[in-house]
């Protein structure tokens, strides 16, 4: 893989963000934009345990997709207090994702605001993501191809990004939002996955209080170097092609995939995984 460092800036104005990153659809890490937020000094794992310890949270790990799994169906549940104790005691594959702050712990909204980057943020969808040391997300992109601002808290997180132009090199699974799940993007076996040699992307690390901007439809792989958590704020895709693809994913692709899982079972999952290989061969 050919990975460039994600650009970094200390802070940025709305005009500069739009000109240098949003319009060219280029990622950036903003280092010191939220130091005036209460969350900057308050948000850590202990604080989350204090304010949300009694909440039952959905947990996900890195097991391959199974035809019996529903869309975004959790693999386990646990009290937040127990989960944070687990994160702090030993490595675990269990992660939390798409955990809605407004719904679960409304008081957390007092700790942050919705920054003005020149894009209209969806204020009803601030989502939290948690992970333990060396846990990771499969390479994927979001169903709505949104512009994403990813705010990281506690510890370090590794990021690898690709734009949609790299699909033909990434072993994308058809009728889905992921690549082959047996690819370790943090240390890929190029002999096994030779097309990755042609993929051009971005690499970086997030530290406490830093923001990653991911442009519309960007593929992202995230690995927790240490236990920590992040919050994502999103703005709807602005490019007509991406907006159309988002609507297709939500209305057609997701429902078609769920139907085929019910009709074909594991045979459908196996066919899609094989198709990811043959599509690369044809290209």
PDB file of C-alpha atoms in Angstrom:
ATOM      1  CA  UNK A   1       0.000   0.000   0.000  1.00  0.00           C
ATOM      2  CA  UNK A   2       1.140   3.512  -0.732  1.00  0.00           C
ATOM      3  CA  UNK A   3       0.210   5.561   2.325  1.00  0.00           C
ATOM      4  CA  UNK A   4       0.882   9.265   2.784  1.00  0.00           C
ATOM      5  CA  UNK A   5       0.773  10.937   6.178  1.00  0.00           C
ATOM      6  CA  UNK A   6      -2.552  12.603   6.891  1.00  0.00           C
ATOM      7  CA  UNK A   7      -1.868  16.381   6.963  1.00  0.00           C
ATOM      8  CA  UNK A   8      -1.853  17.948  10.430  1.00  0.00           C
ATOM      9  CA  UNK A   9      -2.686  21.524  11.488  1.00  0.00           C
ATOM     10  CA  UNK A  10      -2.811  23.017  14.976  1.00  0.00           C
ATOM     11  CA  UNK A  11      -6.097  24.804  14.327  1.00  0.00           C
ATOM     12  CA  UNK A  12      -8.002  26.031  11.290  1.00  0.00           C
ATOM     13  CA  UNK A  13     -10.532  28.633  10.165  1.00  0.00           C
ATOM     14  CA  UNK A  14     -13.789  27.741   8.454  1.00  0.00           C
ATOM     15  CA  UNK A  15     -12.643  29.305   5.175  1.00  0.00           C
ATOM     16  CA  UNK A  16      -9.329  27.458   5.184  1.00  0.00           C
ATOM     17  CA  UNK A  17     -11.021  24.170   6.000  1.00  0.00           C
ATOM     18  CA  UNK A  18     -13.462  24.527   3.118  1.00  0.00           C
ATOM     19  CA  UNK A  19     -10.762  25.635   0.672  1.00  0.00           C
ATOM     20  CA  UNK A  20      -7.972  23.213   1.538  1.00  0.00           C
ATOM     21  CA  UNK A  21      -9.803  20.086   2.739  1.00  0.00           C
ATOM     22  CA  UNK A  22     -13.546  19.990   2.055  1.00  0.00           C
ATOM     23  CA  UNK A  23     -13.523  21.148  -1.566  1.00  0.00           C
ATOM     24  CA  UNK A  24     -10.615  18.875  -2.610  1.00  0.00           C
ATOM     25  CA  UNK A  25     -12.021  16.097  -0.351  1.00  0.00           C
ATOM     26  CA  UNK A  26      -8.747  15.644   1.493  1.00  0.00           C
ATOM     27  CA  UNK A  27      -8.406  14.381   5.096  1.00  0.00           C
ATOM     28  CA  UNK A  28      -6.799  16.411   7.864  1.00  0.00           C
ATOM     29  CA  UNK A  29      -6.012  16.060  11.573  1.00  0.00           C
ATOM     30  CA  UNK A  30      -6.698  19.201  13.638  1.00  0.00           C
ATOM     31  CA  UNK A  31      -4.657  19.128  16.822  1.00  0.00           C
ATOM     32  CA  UNK A  32      -5.816  21.936  19.139  1.00  0.00           C
ATOM     33  CA  UNK A  33      -9.357  22.904  18.177  1.00  0.00           C
ATOM     34  CA  UNK A  34     -11.323  21.729  21.247  1.00  0.00           C
ATOM     35  CA  UNK A  35      -9.135  22.725  24.188  1.00  0.00           C
ATOM     36  CA  UNK A  36     -11.900  25.057  25.410  1.00  0.00           C
ATOM     37  CA  UNK A  37     -14.456  22.228  25.567  1.00  0.00           C
ATOM     38  CA  UNK A  38     -15.188  20.800  29.042  1.00  0.00           C
ATOM     39  CA  UNK A  39     -14.837  17.399  27.352  1.00  0.00           C
ATOM     40  CA  UNK A  40     -11.160  18.107  26.665  1.00  0.00           C
ATOM     41  CA  UNK A  41     -10.298  18.011  30.365  1.00  0.00           C
ATOM     42  CA  UNK A  42     -13.147  15.785  31.628  1.00  0.00           C
ATOM     43  CA  UNK A  43     -13.591  13.000  29.115  1.00  0.00           C
ATOM     44  CA  UNK A  44     -11.635   9.879  29.940  1.00  0.00           C
ATOM     45  CA  UNK A  45     -12.603   6.287  30.700  1.00  0.00           C
ATOM     46  CA  UNK A  46     -13.073   6.963  34.424  1.00  0.00           C
ATOM     47  CA  UNK A  47     -15.464   9.834  33.698  1.00  0.00           C
ATOM     48  CA  UNK A  48     -17.482   7.708  31.284  1.00  0.00           C
ATOM     49  CA  UNK A  49     -17.721   5.022  33.944  1.00  0.00           C
ATOM     50  CA  UNK A  50     -18.961   7.642  36.413  1.00  0.00           C
ATOM     51  CA  UNK A  51     -21.697   9.126  34.189  1.00  0.00           C
ATOM     52  CA  UNK A  52     -22.746   6.030  32.213  1.00  0.00           C
ATOM     53  CA  UNK A  53     -21.661   3.079  34.359  1.00  0.00           C
ATOM     54  CA  UNK A  54     -25.154   1.641  34.779  1.00  0.00           C
ATOM     55  CA  UNK A  55     -25.993   1.760  31.068  1.00  0.00           C
ATOM     56  CA  UNK A  56     -26.055  -1.527  29.170  1.00  0.00           C
ATOM     57  CA  UNK A  57     -23.931  -1.135  26.045  1.00  0.00           C
ATOM     58  CA  UNK A  58     -23.759  -3.137  22.775  1.00  0.00           C
ATOM     59  CA  UNK A  59     -20.402  -4.765  22.059  1.00  0.00           C
ATOM     60  CA  UNK A  60     -18.827  -5.885  18.782  1.00  0.00           C
ATOM     61  CA  UNK A  61     -15.683  -7.867  18.037  1.00  0.00           C
ATOM     62  CA  UNK A  62     -13.710  -8.873  14.964  1.00  0.00           C
ATOM     63  CA  UNK A  63     -15.494 -12.141  14.125  1.00  0.00           C
ATOM     64  CA  UNK A  64     -16.340 -12.523  10.418  1.00  0.00           C
ATOM     65  CA  UNK A  65     -19.815 -11.623   9.198  1.00  0.00           C
ATOM     66  CA  UNK A  66     -22.282 -14.482   9.659  1.00  0.00           C
ATOM     67  CA  UNK A  67     -25.475 -14.777   7.634  1.00  0.00           C
ATOM     68  CA  UNK A  68     -27.498 -15.009  10.870  1.00  0.00           C
ATOM     69  CA  UNK A  69     -26.247 -11.612  12.045  1.00  0.00           C
ATOM     70  CA  UNK A  70     -28.615  -8.725  11.492  1.00  0.00           C
ATOM     71  CA  UNK A  71     -27.360  -5.383  10.170  1.00  0.00           C
ATOM     72  CA  UNK A  72     -25.128  -3.914  12.938  1.00  0.00           C
ATOM     73  CA  UNK A  73     -26.361  -6.537  15.414  1.00  0.00           C
ATOM     74  CA  UNK A  74     -24.141  -6.629  18.560  1.00  0.00           C
ATOM     75  CA  UNK A  75     -22.198  -9.732  19.547  1.00  0.00           C
ATOM     76  CA  UNK A  76     -22.621  -9.144  23.297  1.00  0.00           C
ATOM     77  CA  UNK A  77     -23.843  -6.643  25.890  1.00  0.00           C
ATOM     78  CA  UNK A  78     -22.358  -5.459  29.179  1.00  0.00           C
ATOM     79  CA  UNK A  79     -22.724  -2.716  31.760  1.00  0.00           C
ATOM     80  CA  UNK A  80     -20.575   0.264  30.810  1.00  0.00           C
ATOM     81  CA  UNK A  81     -18.830   0.082  34.201  1.00  0.00           C
ATOM     82  CA  UNK A  82     -17.873  -3.561  33.588  1.00  0.00           C
ATOM     83  CA  UNK A  83     -16.760  -2.814  30.055  1.00  0.00           C
ATOM     84  CA  UNK A  84     -14.467   0.037  31.134  1.00  0.00           C
ATOM     85  CA  UNK A  85     -12.984  -2.164  33.855  1.00  0.00           C
ATOM     86  CA  UNK A  86     -12.294  -4.730  31.138  1.00  0.00           C
ATOM     87  CA  UNK A  87     -10.665  -2.123  28.870  1.00  0.00           C
ATOM     88  CA  UNK A  88      -8.352  -1.010  31.671  1.00  0.00           C
ATOM     89  CA  UNK A  89      -7.434  -4.485  32.860  1.00  0.00           C
ATOM     90  CA  UNK A  90      -6.401  -6.301  29.656  1.00  0.00           C
ATOM     91  CA  UNK A  91      -6.639  -6.249  25.855  1.00  0.00           C
ATOM     92  CA  UNK A  92     -10.077  -7.094  24.498  1.00  0.00           C
ATOM     93  CA  UNK A  93     -11.564  -7.298  21.022  1.00  0.00           C
ATOM     94  CA  UNK A  94     -14.868  -5.893  22.230  1.00  0.00           C
ATOM     95  CA  UNK A  95     -15.727  -2.448  20.893  1.00  0.00           C
ATOM     96  CA  UNK A  96     -18.677  -0.072  21.173  1.00  0.00           C
ATOM     97  CA  UNK A  97     -19.735   1.812  18.077  1.00  0.00           C
ATOM     98  CA  UNK A  98     -22.603   4.090  17.087  1.00  0.00           C
ATOM     99  CA  UNK A  99     -23.544   4.775  20.719  1.00  0.00           C
ATOM    100  CA  UNK A 100     -25.815   7.836  20.692  1.00  0.00           C
ATOM    101  CA  UNK A 101     -24.882  10.345  23.401  1.00  0.00           C
ATOM    102  CA  UNK A 102     -28.145  12.295  23.217  1.00  0.00           C
ATOM    103  CA  UNK A 103     -30.211   9.160  23.707  1.00  0.00           C
ATOM    104  CA  UNK A 104     -28.076   7.388  26.310  1.00  0.00           C
ATOM    105  CA  UNK A 105     -26.455  10.135  28.449  1.00  0.00           C
ATOM    106  CA  UNK A 106     -27.934  13.543  27.548  1.00  0.00           C
ATOM    107  CA  UNK A 107     -25.832  15.351  30.146  1.00  0.00           C
ATOM    108  CA  UNK A 108     -22.697  14.660  28.085  1.00  0.00           C
ATOM    109  CA  UNK A 109     -23.916  17.178  25.515  1.00  0.00           C
ATOM    110  CA  UNK A 110     -23.032  19.944  27.989  1.00  0.00           C
ATOM    111  CA  UNK A 111     -19.370  19.026  27.521  1.00  0.00           C
ATOM    112  CA  UNK A 112     -19.060  19.807  23.808  1.00  0.00           C
ATOM    113  CA  UNK A 113     -20.497  21.961  21.045  1.00  0.00           C
ATOM    114  CA  UNK A 114     -21.017  21.645  17.307  1.00  0.00           C
ATOM    115  CA  UNK A 115     -18.105  23.486  15.680  1.00  0.00           C
ATOM    116  CA  UNK A 116     -18.631  25.593  12.582  1.00  0.00           C
ATOM    117  CA  UNK A 117     -16.489  24.127   9.815  1.00  0.00           C
ATOM    118  CA  UNK A 118     -18.808  25.470   7.128  1.00  0.00           C
ATOM    119  CA  UNK A 119     -20.833  22.238   6.947  1.00  0.00           C
ATOM    120  CA  UNK A 120     -24.215  21.670   8.559  1.00  0.00           C
ATOM    121  CA  UNK A 121     -23.655  19.012  11.219  1.00  0.00           C
ATOM    122  CA  UNK A 122     -26.449  16.564  12.070  1.00  0.00           C
ATOM    123  CA  UNK A 123     -27.057  17.533  15.679  1.00  0.00           C
ATOM    124  CA  UNK A 124     -29.153  14.494  16.530  1.00  0.00           C
ATOM    125  CA  UNK A 125     -26.378  12.011  15.779  1.00  0.00           C
ATOM    126  CA  UNK A 126     -23.300  12.485  17.979  1.00  0.00           C
ATOM    127  CA  UNK A 127     -21.963   8.929  18.269  1.00  0.00           C
ATOM    128  CA  UNK A 128     -19.365   7.425  20.614  1.00  0.00           C
ATOM    129  CA  UNK A 129     -16.927   4.602  19.781  1.00  0.00           C
ATOM    130  CA  UNK A 130     -14.849   2.679  22.369  1.00  0.00           C
ATOM    131  CA  UNK A 131     -12.112   0.080  22.001  1.00  0.00           C
ATOM    132  CA  UNK A 132      -9.427  -1.803  23.910  1.00  0.00           C
ATOM    133  CA  UNK A 133      -5.742  -2.147  23.091  1.00  0.00           C
ATOM    134  CA  UNK A 134      -5.235  -3.581  19.569  1.00  0.00           C
ATOM    135  CA  UNK A 135      -8.971  -3.861  18.854  1.00  0.00           C
ATOM    136  CA  UNK A 136      -9.864  -2.583  15.415  1.00  0.00           C
ATOM    137  CA  UNK A 137     -12.622  -1.976  12.906  1.00  0.00           C
ATOM    138  CA  UNK A 138     -12.658  -3.770   9.583  1.00  0.00           C
ATOM    139  CA  UNK A 139     -11.896  -1.529   6.636  1.00  0.00           C
ATOM    140  CA  UNK A 140     -15.278  -0.013   5.758  1.00  0.00           C
ATOM    141  CA  UNK A 141     -17.071   3.145   4.728  1.00  0.00           C
ATOM    142  CA  UNK A 142     -20.251   4.594   6.189  1.00  0.00           C
ATOM    143  CA  UNK A 143     -23.584   3.768   4.592  1.00  0.00           C
ATOM    144  CA  UNK A 144     -24.526   7.449   4.131  1.00  0.00           C
ATOM    145  CA  UNK A 145     -21.112   8.541   2.746  1.00  0.00           C
ATOM    146  CA  UNK A 146     -21.182  11.457   5.185  1.00  0.00           C
ATOM    147  CA  UNK A 147     -18.463  13.999   5.926  1.00  0.00           C
ATOM    148  CA  UNK A 148     -17.189  12.843   9.334  1.00  0.00           C
ATOM    149  CA  UNK A 149     -15.423  14.749  12.119  1.00  0.00           C
ATOM    150  CA  UNK A 150     -13.900  12.192  14.501  1.00  0.00           C
ATOM    151  CA  UNK A 151     -12.864  13.555  17.932  1.00  0.00           C
ATOM    152  CA  UNK A 152     -10.545  11.283  19.918  1.00  0.00           C
ATOM    153  CA  UNK A 153     -10.252  11.019  23.717  1.00  0.00           C
ATOM    154  CA  UNK A 154      -7.721   9.170  25.872  1.00  0.00           C
ATOM    155  CA  UNK A 155      -4.835   7.242  24.387  1.00  0.00           C
ATOM    156  CA  UNK A 156      -3.841   6.736  20.761  1.00  0.00           C
ATOM    157  CA  UNK A 157      -5.586   5.430  17.668  1.00  0.00           C
ATOM    158  CA  UNK A 158      -4.147   4.362  14.309  1.00  0.00           C
ATOM    159  CA  UNK A 159      -6.010   5.481  11.171  1.00  0.00           C
ATOM    160  CA  UNK A 160      -5.764   4.208   7.568  1.00  0.00           C
ATOM    161  CA  UNK A 161      -7.935   5.867   4.909  1.00  0.00           C
ATOM    162  CA  UNK A 162      -8.729   5.365   1.224  1.00  0.00           C
ATOM    163  CA  UNK A 163     -11.067   7.232  -1.089  1.00  0.00           C
ATOM    164  CA  UNK A 164     -13.683   5.532  -3.263  1.00  0.00           C
ATOM    165  CA  UNK A 165     -11.360   5.614  -6.291  1.00  0.00           C
ATOM    166  CA  UNK A 166      -9.316   2.846  -4.637  1.00  0.00           C
ATOM    167  CA  UNK A 167     -12.192   0.317  -4.539  1.00  0.00           C
ATOM    168  CA  UNK A 168     -10.720  -1.864  -7.293  1.00  0.00           C
ATOM    169  CA  UNK A 169      -7.583  -2.502  -5.202  1.00  0.00           C
ATOM    170  CA  UNK A 170      -9.171  -3.091  -1.781  1.00  0.00           C
ATOM    171  CA  UNK A 171     -10.973  -6.431  -2.246  1.00  0.00           C
ATOM    172  CA  UNK A 172     -14.330  -4.805  -1.668  1.00  0.00           C
ATOM    173  CA  UNK A 173     -17.170  -7.179  -0.773  1.00  0.00           C
ATOM    174  CA  UNK A 174     -20.095  -6.648  -3.206  1.00  0.00           C
ATOM    175  CA  UNK A 175     -23.445  -5.498  -1.809  1.00  0.00           C
ATOM    176  CA  UNK A 176     -21.752  -4.326   1.394  1.00  0.00           C
ATOM    177  CA  UNK A 177     -19.672  -1.566   2.966  1.00  0.00           C
ATOM    178  CA  UNK A 178     -16.568  -3.618   3.846  1.00  0.00           C
ATOM    179  CA  UNK A 179     -13.486  -5.202   2.304  1.00  0.00           C
ATOM    180  CA  UNK A 180     -12.386  -8.805   2.849  1.00  0.00           C
ATOM    181  CA  UNK A 181     -12.340  -9.235   6.618  1.00  0.00           C
ATOM    182  CA  UNK A 182      -9.251 -11.470   6.581  1.00  0.00           C
ATOM    183  CA  UNK A 183      -7.007  -8.588   5.457  1.00  0.00           C
ATOM    184  CA  UNK A 184      -4.911  -7.086   8.263  1.00  0.00           C
ATOM    185  CA  UNK A 185      -4.601  -3.522   7.027  1.00  0.00           C
ATOM    186  CA  UNK A 186      -2.126  -2.599   9.757  1.00  0.00           C
ATOM    187  CA  UNK A 187       0.260  -5.291   8.457  1.00  0.00           C
ATOM    188  CA  UNK A 188      -1.094  -6.685   5.178  1.00  0.00           C
ATOM    189  CA  UNK A 189       0.245  -9.825   3.497  1.00  0.00           C
ATOM    190  CA  UNK A 190       1.006  -8.358   0.064  1.00  0.00           C
ATOM    191  CA  UNK A 191       1.757 -11.777  -1.436  1.00  0.00           C
ATOM    192  CA  UNK A 192      -1.746 -12.932  -0.513  1.00  0.00           C
ATOM    193  CA  UNK A 193      -3.403  -9.607  -1.427  1.00  0.00           C
ATOM    194  CA  UNK A 194      -1.232  -8.262  -4.282  1.00  0.00           C
ATOM    195  CA  UNK A 195      -3.713  -5.629  -5.497  1.00  0.00           C
ATOM    196  CA  UNK A 196      -3.059  -3.685  -2.293  1.00  0.00           C
ATOM    197  CA  UNK A 197       0.322  -2.717  -3.753  1.00  0.00           C
ATOM    198  CA  UNK A 198      -1.540  -0.355  -6.078  1.00  0.00           C
ATOM    199  CA  UNK A 199      -3.765   1.217  -3.431  1.00  0.00           C
ATOM    200  CA  UNK A 200      -3.042   4.861  -2.554  1.00  0.00           C
ATOM    201  CA  UNK A 201      -4.238   6.079   0.814  1.00  0.00           C
ATOM    202  CA  UNK A 202      -3.494   7.934   4.022  1.00  0.00           C
ATOM    203  CA  UNK A 203      -2.098   7.005   7.434  1.00  0.00           C
ATOM    204  CA  UNK A 204      -2.019   8.778  10.794  1.00  0.00           C
ATOM    205  CA  UNK A 205      -2.422   8.566  14.558  1.00  0.00           C
ATOM    206  CA  UNK A 206      -4.943  10.371  16.728  1.00  0.00           C
ATOM    207  CA  UNK A 207      -4.145  11.580  20.248  1.00  0.00           C
ATOM    208  CA  UNK A 208      -6.406  12.934  22.986  1.00  0.00           C
ATOM    209  CA  UNK A 209      -8.303  16.027  21.860  1.00  0.00           C
ATOM    210  CA  UNK A 210      -7.442  15.739  18.168  1.00  0.00           C
ATOM    211  CA  UNK A 211      -9.986  15.769  15.329  1.00  0.00           C
ATOM    212  CA  UNK A 212      -9.821  13.717  12.151  1.00  0.00           C
ATOM    213  CA  UNK A 213     -11.798  14.963   9.156  1.00  0.00           C
ATOM    214  CA  UNK A 214     -12.798  12.094   6.836  1.00  0.00           C
ATOM    215  CA  UNK A 215     -14.235  13.235   3.496  1.00  0.00           C
ATOM    216  CA  UNK A 216     -17.350  11.769   1.909  1.00  0.00           C
ATOM    217  CA  UNK A 217     -17.351   8.008   1.510  1.00  0.00           C
ATOM    218  CA  UNK A 218     -13.784   7.495   2.705  1.00  0.00           C
ATOM    219  CA  UNK A 219     -12.834   3.941   3.617  1.00  0.00           C
ATOM    220  CA  UNK A 220     -11.461   3.816   7.160  1.00  0.00           C
ATOM    221  CA  UNK A 221      -9.627   1.264   9.279  1.00  0.00           C
ATOM    222  CA  UNK A 222      -9.105   2.200  12.924  1.00  0.00           C
ATOM    223  CA  UNK A 223      -6.984   0.373  15.493  1.00  0.00           C
ATOM    224  CA  UNK A 224      -6.816   1.313  19.176  1.00  0.00           C
ATOM    225  CA  UNK A 225      -3.122   1.477  20.071  1.00  0.00           C
ATOM    226  CA  UNK A 226      -4.245   1.987  23.675  1.00  0.00           C
ATOM    227  CA  UNK A 227      -7.735   1.810  25.231  1.00  0.00           C
ATOM    228  CA  UNK A 228      -9.748   4.898  24.403  1.00  0.00           C
ATOM    229  CA  UNK A 229     -12.839   6.321  22.764  1.00  0.00           C
ATOM    230  CA  UNK A 230     -13.922   8.798  20.122  1.00  0.00           C
ATOM    231  CA  UNK A 231     -16.961  10.839  19.134  1.00  0.00           C
ATOM    232  CA  UNK A 232     -18.106  11.357  15.551  1.00  0.00           C
ATOM    233  CA  UNK A 233     -20.141  14.268  14.248  1.00  0.00           C
ATOM    234  CA  UNK A 234     -21.320  14.088  10.655  1.00  0.00           C
ATOM    235  CA  UNK A 235     -22.578  16.243   7.843  1.00  0.00           C
ATOM    236  CA  UNK A 236     -24.614  14.908   4.942  1.00  0.00           C
ATOM    237  CA  UNK A 237     -22.823  14.161   1.670  1.00  0.00           C
ATOM    238  CA  UNK A 238     -22.860  17.253  -0.551  1.00  0.00           C
ATOM    239  CA  UNK A 239     -21.690  15.804  -3.855  1.00  0.00           C
ATOM    240  CA  UNK A 240     -24.666  14.581  -5.927  1.00  0.00           C
ATOM    241  CA  UNK A 241     -22.963  11.290  -6.852  1.00  0.00           C
ATOM    242  CA  UNK A 242     -22.251  10.478  -3.207  1.00  0.00           C
ATOM    243  CA  UNK A 243     -25.713  11.546  -2.074  1.00  0.00           C
ATOM    244  CA  UNK A 244     -27.250   9.269  -4.699  1.00  0.00           C
ATOM    245  CA  UNK A 245     -25.035   6.383  -3.628  1.00  0.00           C
ATOM    246  CA  UNK A 246     -25.997   6.960   0.018  1.00  0.00           C
ATOM    247  CA  UNK A 247     -29.694   6.758  -0.831  1.00  0.00           C
ATOM    248  CA  UNK A 248     -29.079   3.582  -2.849  1.00  0.00           C
ATOM    249  CA  UNK A 249     -27.173   1.998   0.064  1.00  0.00           C
ATOM    250  CA  UNK A 250     -29.900   2.796   2.580  1.00  0.00           C
ATOM    251  CA  UNK A 251     -32.959   2.006   0.478  1.00  0.00           C
ATOM    252  CA  UNK A 252     -31.779  -0.755  -1.878  1.00  0.00           C
ATOM    253  CA  UNK A 253     -28.418  -2.320  -0.993  1.00  0.00           C
ATOM    254  CA  UNK A 254     -29.030  -2.905   2.723  1.00  0.00           C
ATOM    255  CA  UNK A 255     -32.478  -4.437   2.179  1.00  0.00           C
ATOM    256  CA  UNK A 256     -31.296  -6.587  -0.742  1.00  0.00           C
ATOM    257  CA  UNK A 257     -28.372  -7.929   1.291  1.00  0.00           C
ATOM    258  CA  UNK A 258     -30.628  -8.782   4.240  1.00  0.00           C
ATOM    259  CA  UNK A 259     -33.058 -10.554   1.898  1.00  0.00           C
ATOM    260  CA  UNK A 260     -30.297 -12.652   0.326  1.00  0.00           C
ATOM    261  CA  UNK A 261     -28.978 -13.633   3.763  1.00  0.00           C
ATOM    262  CA  UNK A 262     -32.419 -14.968   4.628  1.00  0.00           C
ATOM    263  CA  UNK A 263     -32.806 -16.779   1.314  1.00  0.00           C
ATOM    264  CA  UNK A 264     -29.264 -18.129   0.772  1.00  0.00           C
ATOM    265  CA  UNK A 265     -27.735 -18.146   4.258  1.00  0.00           C
ATOM    266  CA  UNK A 266     -23.976 -18.650   4.511  1.00  0.00           C
ATOM    267  CA  UNK A 267     -23.839 -19.456   0.807  1.00  0.00           C
ATOM    268  CA  UNK A 268     -24.535 -15.754   0.126  1.00  0.00           C
ATOM    269  CA  UNK A 269     -21.711 -14.623   2.433  1.00  0.00           C
ATOM    270  CA  UNK A 270     -19.274 -17.115   0.868  1.00  0.00           C
ATOM    271  CA  UNK A 271     -20.253 -16.020  -2.653  1.00  0.00           C
ATOM    272  CA  UNK A 272     -19.623 -12.373  -1.799  1.00  0.00           C
ATOM    273  CA  UNK A 273     -16.192 -13.160  -0.338  1.00  0.00           C
ATOM    274  CA  UNK A 274     -15.235 -15.120  -3.451  1.00  0.00           C
ATOM    275  CA  UNK A 275     -16.563 -12.353  -5.690  1.00  0.00           C
ATOM    276  CA  UNK A 276     -14.251  -9.860  -3.969  1.00  0.00           C
ATOM    277  CA  UNK A 277     -11.331 -11.960  -5.280  1.00  0.00           C
ATOM    278  CA  UNK A 278     -12.612 -12.527  -8.802  1.00  0.00           C
ATOM    279  CA  UNK A 279     -13.496  -8.835  -9.208  1.00  0.00           C
ATOM    280  CA  UNK A 280      -9.842  -7.981  -8.514  1.00  0.00           C
ATOM    281  CA  UNK A 281      -8.676 -10.594 -11.015  1.00  0.00           C
ATOM    282  CA  UNK A 282     -10.893  -9.155 -13.743  1.00  0.00           C
ATOM    283  CA  UNK A 283      -9.675  -5.626 -13.157  1.00  0.00           C
TER     284      UNK A 283
END
